[in-house]
Coordinates of C-alpha atoms and ligand atoms in Angstrom, one line a residue:
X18 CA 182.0 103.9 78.3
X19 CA 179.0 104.6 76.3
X20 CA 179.3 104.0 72.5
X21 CA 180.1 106.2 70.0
X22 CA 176.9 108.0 68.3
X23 CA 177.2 108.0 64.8
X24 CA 175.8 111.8 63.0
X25 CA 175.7 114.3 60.3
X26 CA 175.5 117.9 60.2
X27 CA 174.3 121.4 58.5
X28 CA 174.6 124.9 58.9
X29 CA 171.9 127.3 58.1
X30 CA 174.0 129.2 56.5
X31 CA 175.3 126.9 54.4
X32 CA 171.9 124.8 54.0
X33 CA 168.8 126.3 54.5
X34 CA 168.5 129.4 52.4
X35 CA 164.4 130.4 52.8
X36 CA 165.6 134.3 52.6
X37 CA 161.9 135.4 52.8
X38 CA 159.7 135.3 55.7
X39 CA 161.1 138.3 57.8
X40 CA 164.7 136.5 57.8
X41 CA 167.3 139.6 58.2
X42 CA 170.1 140.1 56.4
X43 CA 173.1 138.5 58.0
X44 CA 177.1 138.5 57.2
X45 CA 177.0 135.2 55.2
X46 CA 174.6 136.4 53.1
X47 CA 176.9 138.9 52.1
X48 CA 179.0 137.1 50.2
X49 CA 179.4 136.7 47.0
X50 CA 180.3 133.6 45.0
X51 CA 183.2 134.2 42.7
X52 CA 184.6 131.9 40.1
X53 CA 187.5 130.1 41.4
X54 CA 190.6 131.9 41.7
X55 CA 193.3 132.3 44.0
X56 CA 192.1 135.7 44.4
X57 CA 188.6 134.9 44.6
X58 CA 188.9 132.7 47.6
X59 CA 190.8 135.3 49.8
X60 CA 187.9 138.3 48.8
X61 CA 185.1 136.0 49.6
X62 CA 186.4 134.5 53.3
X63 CA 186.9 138.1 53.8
X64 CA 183.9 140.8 54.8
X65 CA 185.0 144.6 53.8
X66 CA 182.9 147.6 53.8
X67 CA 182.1 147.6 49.7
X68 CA 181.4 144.5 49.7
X69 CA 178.7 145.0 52.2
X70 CA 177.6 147.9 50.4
X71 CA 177.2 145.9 47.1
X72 CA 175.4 143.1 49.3
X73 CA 172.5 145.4 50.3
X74 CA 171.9 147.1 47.1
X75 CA 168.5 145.7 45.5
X76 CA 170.3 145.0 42.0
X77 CA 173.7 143.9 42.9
X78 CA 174.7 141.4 39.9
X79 CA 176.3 138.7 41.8
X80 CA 174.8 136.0 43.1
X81 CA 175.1 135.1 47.1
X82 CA 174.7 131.6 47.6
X83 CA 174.4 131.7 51.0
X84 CA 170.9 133.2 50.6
X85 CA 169.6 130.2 48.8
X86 CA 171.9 127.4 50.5
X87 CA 170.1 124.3 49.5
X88 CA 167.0 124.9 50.1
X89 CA 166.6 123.3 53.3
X90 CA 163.9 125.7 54.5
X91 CA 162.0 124.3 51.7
X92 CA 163.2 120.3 51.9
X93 CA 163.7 120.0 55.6
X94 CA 161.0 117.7 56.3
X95 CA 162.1 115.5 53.6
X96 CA 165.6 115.8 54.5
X97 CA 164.6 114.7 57.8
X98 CA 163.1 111.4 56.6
X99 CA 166.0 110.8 54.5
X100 CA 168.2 111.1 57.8
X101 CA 165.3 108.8 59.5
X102 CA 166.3 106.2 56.7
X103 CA 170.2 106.6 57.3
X104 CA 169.4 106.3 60.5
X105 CA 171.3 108.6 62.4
X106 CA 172.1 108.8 66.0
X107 CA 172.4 112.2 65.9
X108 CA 171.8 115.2 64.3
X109 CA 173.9 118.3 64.4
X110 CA 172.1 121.8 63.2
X111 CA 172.5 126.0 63.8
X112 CA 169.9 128.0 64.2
X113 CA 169.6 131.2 62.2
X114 CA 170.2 133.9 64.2
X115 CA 168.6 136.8 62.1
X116 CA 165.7 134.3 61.3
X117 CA 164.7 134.5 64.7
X118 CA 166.0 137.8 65.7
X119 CA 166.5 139.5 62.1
X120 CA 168.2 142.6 63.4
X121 CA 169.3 141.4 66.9
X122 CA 167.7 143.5 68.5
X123 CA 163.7 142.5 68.7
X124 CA 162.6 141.5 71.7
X125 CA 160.1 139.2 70.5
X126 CA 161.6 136.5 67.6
X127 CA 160.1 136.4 64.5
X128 CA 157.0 134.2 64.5
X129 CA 157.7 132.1 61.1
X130 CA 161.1 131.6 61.8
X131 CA 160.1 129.8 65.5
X132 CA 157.4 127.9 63.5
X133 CA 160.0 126.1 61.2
X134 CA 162.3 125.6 63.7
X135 CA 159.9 124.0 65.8
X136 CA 158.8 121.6 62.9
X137 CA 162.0 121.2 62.5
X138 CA 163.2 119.9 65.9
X139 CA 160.1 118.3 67.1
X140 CA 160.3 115.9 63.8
X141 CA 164.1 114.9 64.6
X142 CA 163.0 114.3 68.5
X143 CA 159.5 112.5 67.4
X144 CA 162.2 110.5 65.1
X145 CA 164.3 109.6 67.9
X146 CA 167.7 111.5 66.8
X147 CA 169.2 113.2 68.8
X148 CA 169.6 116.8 68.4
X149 CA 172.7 118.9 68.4
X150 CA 172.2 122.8 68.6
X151 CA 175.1 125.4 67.4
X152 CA 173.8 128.5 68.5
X153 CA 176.1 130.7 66.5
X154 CA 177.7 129.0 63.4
X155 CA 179.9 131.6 61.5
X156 CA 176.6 134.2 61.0
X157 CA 175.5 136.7 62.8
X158 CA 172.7 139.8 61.8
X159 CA 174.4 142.2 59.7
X160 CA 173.2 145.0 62.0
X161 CA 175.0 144.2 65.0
X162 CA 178.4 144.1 62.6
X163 CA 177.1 148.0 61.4
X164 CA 175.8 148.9 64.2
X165 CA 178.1 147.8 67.0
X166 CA 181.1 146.1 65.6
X167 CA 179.4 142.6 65.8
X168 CA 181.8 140.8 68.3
X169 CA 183.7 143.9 69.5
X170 CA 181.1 145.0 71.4
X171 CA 179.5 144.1 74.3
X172 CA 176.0 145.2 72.9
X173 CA 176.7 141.4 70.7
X174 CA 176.6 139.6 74.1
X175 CA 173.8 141.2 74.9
X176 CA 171.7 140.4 71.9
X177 CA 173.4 137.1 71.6
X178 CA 172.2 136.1 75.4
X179 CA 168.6 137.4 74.0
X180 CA 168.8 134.8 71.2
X181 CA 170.6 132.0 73.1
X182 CA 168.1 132.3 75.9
X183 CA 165.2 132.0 73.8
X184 CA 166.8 128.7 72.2
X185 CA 167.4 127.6 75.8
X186 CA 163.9 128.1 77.2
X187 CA 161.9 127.5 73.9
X188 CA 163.8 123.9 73.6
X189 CA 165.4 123.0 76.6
X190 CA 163.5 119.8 77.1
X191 CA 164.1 118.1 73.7
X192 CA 167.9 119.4 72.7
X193 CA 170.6 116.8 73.7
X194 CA 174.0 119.2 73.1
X195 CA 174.4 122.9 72.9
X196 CA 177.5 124.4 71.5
X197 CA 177.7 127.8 71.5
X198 CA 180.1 129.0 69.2
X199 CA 181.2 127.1 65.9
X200 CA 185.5 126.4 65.9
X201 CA 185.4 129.2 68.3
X202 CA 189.3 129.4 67.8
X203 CA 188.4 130.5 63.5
X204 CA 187.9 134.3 65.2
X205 CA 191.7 134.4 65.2
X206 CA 192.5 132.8 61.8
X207 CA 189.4 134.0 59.8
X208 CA 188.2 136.9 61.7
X209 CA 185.4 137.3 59.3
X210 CA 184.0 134.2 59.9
X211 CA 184.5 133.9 63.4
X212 CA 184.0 136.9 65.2
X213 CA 182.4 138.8 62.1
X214 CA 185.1 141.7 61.9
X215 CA 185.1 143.5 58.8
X216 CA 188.2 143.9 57.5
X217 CA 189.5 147.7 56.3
X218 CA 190.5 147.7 52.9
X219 CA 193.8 148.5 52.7
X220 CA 195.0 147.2 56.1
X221 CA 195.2 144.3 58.6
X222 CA 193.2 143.2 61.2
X223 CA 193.6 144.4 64.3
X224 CA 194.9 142.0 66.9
X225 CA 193.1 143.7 69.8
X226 CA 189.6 143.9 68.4
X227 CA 190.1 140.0 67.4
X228 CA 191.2 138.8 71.0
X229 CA 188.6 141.6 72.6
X230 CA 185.3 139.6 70.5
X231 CA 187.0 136.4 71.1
X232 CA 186.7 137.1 75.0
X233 CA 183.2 138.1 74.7
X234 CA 182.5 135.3 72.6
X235 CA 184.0 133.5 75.8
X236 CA 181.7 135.4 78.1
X237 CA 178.7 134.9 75.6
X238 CA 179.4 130.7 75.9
X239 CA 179.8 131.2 80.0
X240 CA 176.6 132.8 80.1
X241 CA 174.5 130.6 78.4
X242 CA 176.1 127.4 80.1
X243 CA 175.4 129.2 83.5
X244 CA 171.3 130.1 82.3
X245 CA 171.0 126.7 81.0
X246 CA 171.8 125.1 83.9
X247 CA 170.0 127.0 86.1
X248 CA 167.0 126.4 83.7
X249 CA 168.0 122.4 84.6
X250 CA 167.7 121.7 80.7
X251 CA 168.0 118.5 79.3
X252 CA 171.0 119.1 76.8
X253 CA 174.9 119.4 77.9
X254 CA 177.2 121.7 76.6
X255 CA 179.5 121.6 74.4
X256 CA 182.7 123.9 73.3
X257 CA 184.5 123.5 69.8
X258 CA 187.8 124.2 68.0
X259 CA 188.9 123.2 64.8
X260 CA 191.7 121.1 65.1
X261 CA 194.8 120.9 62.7
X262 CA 197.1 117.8 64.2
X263 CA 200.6 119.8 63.7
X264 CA 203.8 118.0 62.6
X265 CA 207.1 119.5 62.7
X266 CA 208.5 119.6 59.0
X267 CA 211.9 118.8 60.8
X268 CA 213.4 117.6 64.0
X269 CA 214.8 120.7 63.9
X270 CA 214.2 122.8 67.3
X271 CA 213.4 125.6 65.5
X272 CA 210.4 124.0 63.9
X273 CA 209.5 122.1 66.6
X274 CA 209.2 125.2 68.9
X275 CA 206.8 126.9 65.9
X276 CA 204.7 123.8 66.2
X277 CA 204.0 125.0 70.0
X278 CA 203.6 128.4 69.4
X279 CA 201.1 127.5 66.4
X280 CA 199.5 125.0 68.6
X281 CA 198.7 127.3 71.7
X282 CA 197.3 129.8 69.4
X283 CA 195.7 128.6 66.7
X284 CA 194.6 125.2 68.4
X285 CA 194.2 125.2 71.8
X286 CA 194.0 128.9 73.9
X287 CA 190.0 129.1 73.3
X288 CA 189.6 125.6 74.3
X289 CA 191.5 126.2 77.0
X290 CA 190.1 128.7 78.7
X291 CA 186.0 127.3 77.9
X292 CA 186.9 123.9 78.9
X293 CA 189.6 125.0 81.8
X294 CA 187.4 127.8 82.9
X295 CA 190.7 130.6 82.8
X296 CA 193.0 131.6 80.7
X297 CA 196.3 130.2 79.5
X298 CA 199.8 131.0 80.9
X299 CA 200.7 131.7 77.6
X300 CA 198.2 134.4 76.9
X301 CA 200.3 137.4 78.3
X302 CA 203.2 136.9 77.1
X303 CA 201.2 136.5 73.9
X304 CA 199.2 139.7 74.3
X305 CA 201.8 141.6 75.4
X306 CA 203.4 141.2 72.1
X307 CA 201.5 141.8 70.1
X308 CA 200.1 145.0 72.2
X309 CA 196.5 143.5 73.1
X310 CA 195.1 145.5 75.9
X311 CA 191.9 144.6 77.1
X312 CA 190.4 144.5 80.8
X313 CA 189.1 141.0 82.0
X314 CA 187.1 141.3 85.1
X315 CA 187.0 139.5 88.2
X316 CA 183.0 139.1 87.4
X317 CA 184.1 137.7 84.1
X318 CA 186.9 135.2 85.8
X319 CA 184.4 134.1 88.0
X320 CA 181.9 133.7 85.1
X321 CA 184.6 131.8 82.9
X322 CA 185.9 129.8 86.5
X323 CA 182.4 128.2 86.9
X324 CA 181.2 127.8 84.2
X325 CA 183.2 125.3 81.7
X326 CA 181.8 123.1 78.9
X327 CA 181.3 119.3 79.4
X328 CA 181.8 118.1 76.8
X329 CA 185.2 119.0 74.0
X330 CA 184.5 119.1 70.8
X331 CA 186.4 119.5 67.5
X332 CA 186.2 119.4 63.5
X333 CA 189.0 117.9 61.9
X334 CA 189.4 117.7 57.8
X335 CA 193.8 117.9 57.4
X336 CA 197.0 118.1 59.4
X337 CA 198.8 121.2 59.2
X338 CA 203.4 121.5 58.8
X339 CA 205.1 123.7 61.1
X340 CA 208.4 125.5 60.5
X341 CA 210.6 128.1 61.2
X342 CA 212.0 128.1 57.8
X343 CA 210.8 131.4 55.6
X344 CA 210.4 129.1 52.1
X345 CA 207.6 127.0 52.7
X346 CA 206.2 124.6 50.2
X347 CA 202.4 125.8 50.4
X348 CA 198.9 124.1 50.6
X349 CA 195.7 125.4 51.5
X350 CA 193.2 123.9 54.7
X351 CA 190.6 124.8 57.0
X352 CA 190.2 128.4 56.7
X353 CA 194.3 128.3 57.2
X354 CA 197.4 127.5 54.8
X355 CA 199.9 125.0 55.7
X356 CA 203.0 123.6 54.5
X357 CA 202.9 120.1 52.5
X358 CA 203.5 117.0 53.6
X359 CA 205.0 114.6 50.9
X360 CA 203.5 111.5 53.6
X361 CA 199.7 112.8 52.7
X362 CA 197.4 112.9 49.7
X363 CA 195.1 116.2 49.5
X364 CA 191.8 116.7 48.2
X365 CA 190.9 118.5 44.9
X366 CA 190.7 121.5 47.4
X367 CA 194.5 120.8 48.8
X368 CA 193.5 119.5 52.2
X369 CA 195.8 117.0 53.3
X370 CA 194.0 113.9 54.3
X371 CA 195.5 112.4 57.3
X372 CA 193.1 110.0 59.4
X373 CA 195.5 109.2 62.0
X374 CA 196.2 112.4 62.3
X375 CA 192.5 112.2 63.5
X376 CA 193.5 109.6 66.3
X377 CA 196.3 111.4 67.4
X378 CA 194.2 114.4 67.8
X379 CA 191.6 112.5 69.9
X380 CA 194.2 111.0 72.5
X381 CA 195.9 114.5 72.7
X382 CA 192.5 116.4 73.3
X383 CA 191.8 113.7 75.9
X384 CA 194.8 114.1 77.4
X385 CA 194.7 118.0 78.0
X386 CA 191.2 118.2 79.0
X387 CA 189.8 115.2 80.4
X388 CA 186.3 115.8 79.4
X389 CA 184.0 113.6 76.6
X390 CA 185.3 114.6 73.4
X391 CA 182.8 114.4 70.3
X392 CA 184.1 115.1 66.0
X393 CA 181.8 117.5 65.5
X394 CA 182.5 117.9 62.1
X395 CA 184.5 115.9 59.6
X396 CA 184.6 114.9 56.0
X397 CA 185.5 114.7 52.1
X398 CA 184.9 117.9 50.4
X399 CA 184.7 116.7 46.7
X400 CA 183.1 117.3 43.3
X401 CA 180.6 114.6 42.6
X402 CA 179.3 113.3 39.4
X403 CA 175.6 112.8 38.9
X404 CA 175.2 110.2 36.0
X405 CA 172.2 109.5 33.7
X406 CA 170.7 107.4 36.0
X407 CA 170.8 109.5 38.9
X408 CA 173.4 107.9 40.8
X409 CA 176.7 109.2 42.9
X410 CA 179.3 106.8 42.8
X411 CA 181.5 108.1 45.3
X412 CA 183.5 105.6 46.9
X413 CA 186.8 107.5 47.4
X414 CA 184.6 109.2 50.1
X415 CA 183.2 106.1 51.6
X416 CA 187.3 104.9 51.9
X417 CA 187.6 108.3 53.4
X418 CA 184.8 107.4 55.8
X419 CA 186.5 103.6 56.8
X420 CA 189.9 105.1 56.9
X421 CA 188.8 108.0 59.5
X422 CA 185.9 105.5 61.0
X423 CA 188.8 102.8 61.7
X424 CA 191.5 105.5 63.6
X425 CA 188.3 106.7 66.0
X426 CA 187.0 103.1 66.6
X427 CA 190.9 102.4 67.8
X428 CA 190.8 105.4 69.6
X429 CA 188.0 104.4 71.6
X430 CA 189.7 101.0 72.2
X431 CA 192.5 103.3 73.5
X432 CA 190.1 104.8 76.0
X433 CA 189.8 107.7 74.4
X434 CA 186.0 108.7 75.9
X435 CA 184.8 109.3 72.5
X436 CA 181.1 109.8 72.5
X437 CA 180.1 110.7 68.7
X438 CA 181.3 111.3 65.2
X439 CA 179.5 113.5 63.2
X440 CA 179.8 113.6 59.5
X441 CA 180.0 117.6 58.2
X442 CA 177.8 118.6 55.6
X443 CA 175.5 114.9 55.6
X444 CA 173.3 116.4 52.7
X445 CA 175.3 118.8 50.4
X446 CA 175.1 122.2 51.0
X447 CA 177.5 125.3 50.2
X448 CA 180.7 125.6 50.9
X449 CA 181.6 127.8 54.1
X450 CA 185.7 128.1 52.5
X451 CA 185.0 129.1 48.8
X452 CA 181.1 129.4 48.3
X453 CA 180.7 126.8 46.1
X454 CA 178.5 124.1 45.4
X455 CA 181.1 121.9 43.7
X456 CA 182.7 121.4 47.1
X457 CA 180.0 118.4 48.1
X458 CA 180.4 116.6 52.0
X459 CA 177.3 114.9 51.5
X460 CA 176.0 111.6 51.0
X461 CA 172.7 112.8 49.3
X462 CA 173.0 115.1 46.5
X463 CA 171.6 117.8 45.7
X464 CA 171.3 118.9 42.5
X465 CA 172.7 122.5 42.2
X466 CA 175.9 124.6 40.6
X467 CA 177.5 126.9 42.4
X468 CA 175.2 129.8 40.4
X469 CA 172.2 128.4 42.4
X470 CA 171.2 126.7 38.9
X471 CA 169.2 123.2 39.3
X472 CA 166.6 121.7 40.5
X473 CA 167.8 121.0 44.1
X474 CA 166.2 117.3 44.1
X475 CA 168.3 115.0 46.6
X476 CA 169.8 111.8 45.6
X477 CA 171.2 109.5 47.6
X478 CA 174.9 108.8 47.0
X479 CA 176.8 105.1 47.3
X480 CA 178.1 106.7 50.5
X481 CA 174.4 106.8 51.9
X482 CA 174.2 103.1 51.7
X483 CA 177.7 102.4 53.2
X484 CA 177.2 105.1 56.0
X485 CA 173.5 103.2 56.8
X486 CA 175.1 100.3 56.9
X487 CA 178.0 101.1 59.2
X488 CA 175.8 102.6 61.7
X489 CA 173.2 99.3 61.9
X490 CA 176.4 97.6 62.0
X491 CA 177.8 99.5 64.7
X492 CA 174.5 99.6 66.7
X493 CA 174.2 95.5 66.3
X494 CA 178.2 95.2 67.7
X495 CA 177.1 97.5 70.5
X496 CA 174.1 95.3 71.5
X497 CA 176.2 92.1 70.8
X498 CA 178.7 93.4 73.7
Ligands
BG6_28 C1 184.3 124.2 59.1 C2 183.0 125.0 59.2 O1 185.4 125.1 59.2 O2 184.7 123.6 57.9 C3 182.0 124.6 58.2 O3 182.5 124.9 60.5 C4 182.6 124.3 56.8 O4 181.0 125.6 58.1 C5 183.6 123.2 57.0 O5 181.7 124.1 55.8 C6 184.3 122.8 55.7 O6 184.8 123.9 55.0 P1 184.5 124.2 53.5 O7 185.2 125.5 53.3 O8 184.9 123.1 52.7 O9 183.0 124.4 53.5

């Protein structure tokens, strides 16, 4: 087995900001950052119809964070030599989609948007990392959302196969991994994120229009897997949930019988059918229910059938309680609320910290799917303190880091065919849950307040050290061998 690569991670979203040069205007950058409240934090993971309306008006009074991210349009080449200095394996990044394609519909992409891109990637391949592509991650052009119903449609496809096969032909020779679709499985528990749906007003989502985009998001990953390999490119594909490590709150049956329920739907159905290549047993039953109705082709079964991701992927920040009981004793987590468990600490955000939850997760995803799994996201969301002489002492998340770091290094010992960690958010950048600046992954600062006020300078953090370290260290034991 080969050993693990050692990464970091961005979104554009979330990092690169650069809302000039023909960028369109996308969901993400519809949101607006709120003070926190609890009521804050469920209007701002949600997209409705006024607050779309607000977005696009010239002298709306709020401030949309995702439009500035951290300036990595304007720091990405020194972010890039910072990354050089860590020295990281790998290198996980999305590409804007209304950057390139600012309504979704252009044929051609916009020229300054292929330019910095290209910088870009051709400076992390000249550097030697390796580069991760998400096509998709939690943004897509606003247009196709008014216009269509973003993932509803299959106009989305159409215009996503227009973007993805750009990507595909544009950088086929130099991109290691593809992945598709971000936690492809957030289109059924954040519907805004995932598949873009904009929720009515006074009303629920409906379950029909989420399982419909999540099926063409399905067909979507298919197709590009299928044109990228008959384009022979260089990179493999990857397909990725976010994972939740579920405990039963009792032995009760009862709860232990949620725990399954929650598992196949939250957790494992899209995985299941990208890495399987068809759907789950449990799916009719399931649609049935809940009265989903939606025709899936033989073309599309074929499509799905041969055309499967290599390589499983996941992001993994808490373990999630389930139970049957109605009184629950709540906490929040990944885009999801969960029941706490008095074994676990949280973070400042609630997240229950749980690293063997992280092994457990590795050997079960393993298990079911028999593929190379990667972490393609993980990490300490926490408010950092800049001090007088520019320094970060963070070491509660560089004990995160060891006590994660030490579960996936037994895991691999396990035979676990772990190929790579990658660290989420490596140099800060907003946060995707609660649009705020406050909530730092990184280990380089930047200096910025969740109003878009500072200077956006980087600093490296303690953590950067200890991370470098770890990876020569790791790289030496792996020579040593
Ligand atoms: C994942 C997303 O769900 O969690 C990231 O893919 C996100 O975009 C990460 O940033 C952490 O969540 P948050 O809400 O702390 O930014």
């Amino acid at each position: 087995m080969s050993r693990i690569l050692w990464g970091g991670a961005t979104s554009a979203s979330q990092y690169e900001g650069g809302f000039t040069d023909g960028k369109g205007l996308d969901t993400q950058d519809c949101r607006a950052y709120l003070p926190r409240t609890s009521n804050a934090t469920t209007e701002t993971r949600l997209l409705t119809q006024r607050q779309i309306e607000e977005a696009k008006k010239k002298d709306s009074p709020y401030y949309y964070p995702f439009r500035v991210g951290t300036k990595g349009y304007e720091y990405g080449s020194a972010d890039i030599e910072l990354l050089k200095e860590l020295d990281l394996d790998i290198y996980r990044l999305s590409i804007s989609w209304s950057r390139l394609f600012p309504t979704g519909e252009e044929v051609e992409p916009n020229p300054a948007g292929v330019s910095y891109y290209d910088k870009v990637l051709n400076k992390l391949y000249n550097a030697g990392i390796k580069i991760f592509i998400t096509i998709d991650h939690y943004a897509i052009p606003l247009n196709l959302v008014e216009k269509y119903g973003g993932w509803t449609s299959i106009k989305t496809v159409a215009a996503y196969m227009r973007f993805s096969s750009f990507l595909l032909h544009k950088w086929g020779a130099i991109v290691d991994y593809w992945l598709p679709i971000n936690e492809i499985n957030a289109g059924y528990f954040s519907p805004f994120n995932g598949v873009a749906l904009v929720k009515p007003e006074n009303g629920e989502y409906n379950y029909s229009d989420i399982f419909l985009s999540l099926h063409h998001q399905f067909i979507a990953s298919a197709k590009t897997i299928k044109l990228g390999k008959e384009l022979k490119v260089k990179g493999k594909f990857c397909a990725m949930i976010s994972c939740f490590c579920y405990y039963p709150l009792t032995p009760k049956p009862e709860d232990n019988l949620e725990l399954v329920e929650n598992e196949e739907i939250n957790q494992w159905y899209c995985m299941d059918v990208l890495a399987k290549g068809y759907y789950p047993y449990y799916a009719k039953p399931f649609f049935d229910k809940h009265n989903i109705n939606f025709e899936i082709s033989a073309a599309d079964k074929e499509l799905l059938r041969n055309n499967t991701c290599d390589v499983v992927t996941f992001s993994y920040y808490d373990s999630c309680i389930c139970t049957a009981d109605e009184n629950k004793n709540q906490t929040a987590g990944n885009l999801v609320v969960t029941t706490k468990n008095p074994y676990l600490k949280a973070t400042e955000w609630g997240w229950q910290i749980d690293p063997m939850g992280l092994r457990t997760t590795l050997h079960k995803i393993y298990d079911r799917y028999n593929k190379p799994v990667m972490i393609s996201e993980n990490g300490l969301g926490a408010k950092d303190v800049l001090t007088s002489d520019q320094k970060v002492h963070d070491q509660y998340r560089i004990d995160y880091f060891k006590a994660h770091f030490d579960q996936i290094i037994k895991a691999k010992e396990e035979n676990v065919d772990v190929i790579a960690y990658i660290a989420w958010g490596i140099i800060d950048i907003v946060s995707a849950g609660s649009c705020e600046m406050d909530k730092r992954y990184g280990v380089v600062y930047v200096d910025a307040d969740n109003k878009g006020q500072g200077t956006f300078k980087r600093y490296k953090k303690d953590s950067f050290e200890w991370y470098k370290h770890f990876i020569e260290h790791q790289r030496e034991r792996s020579r040593s061998k």
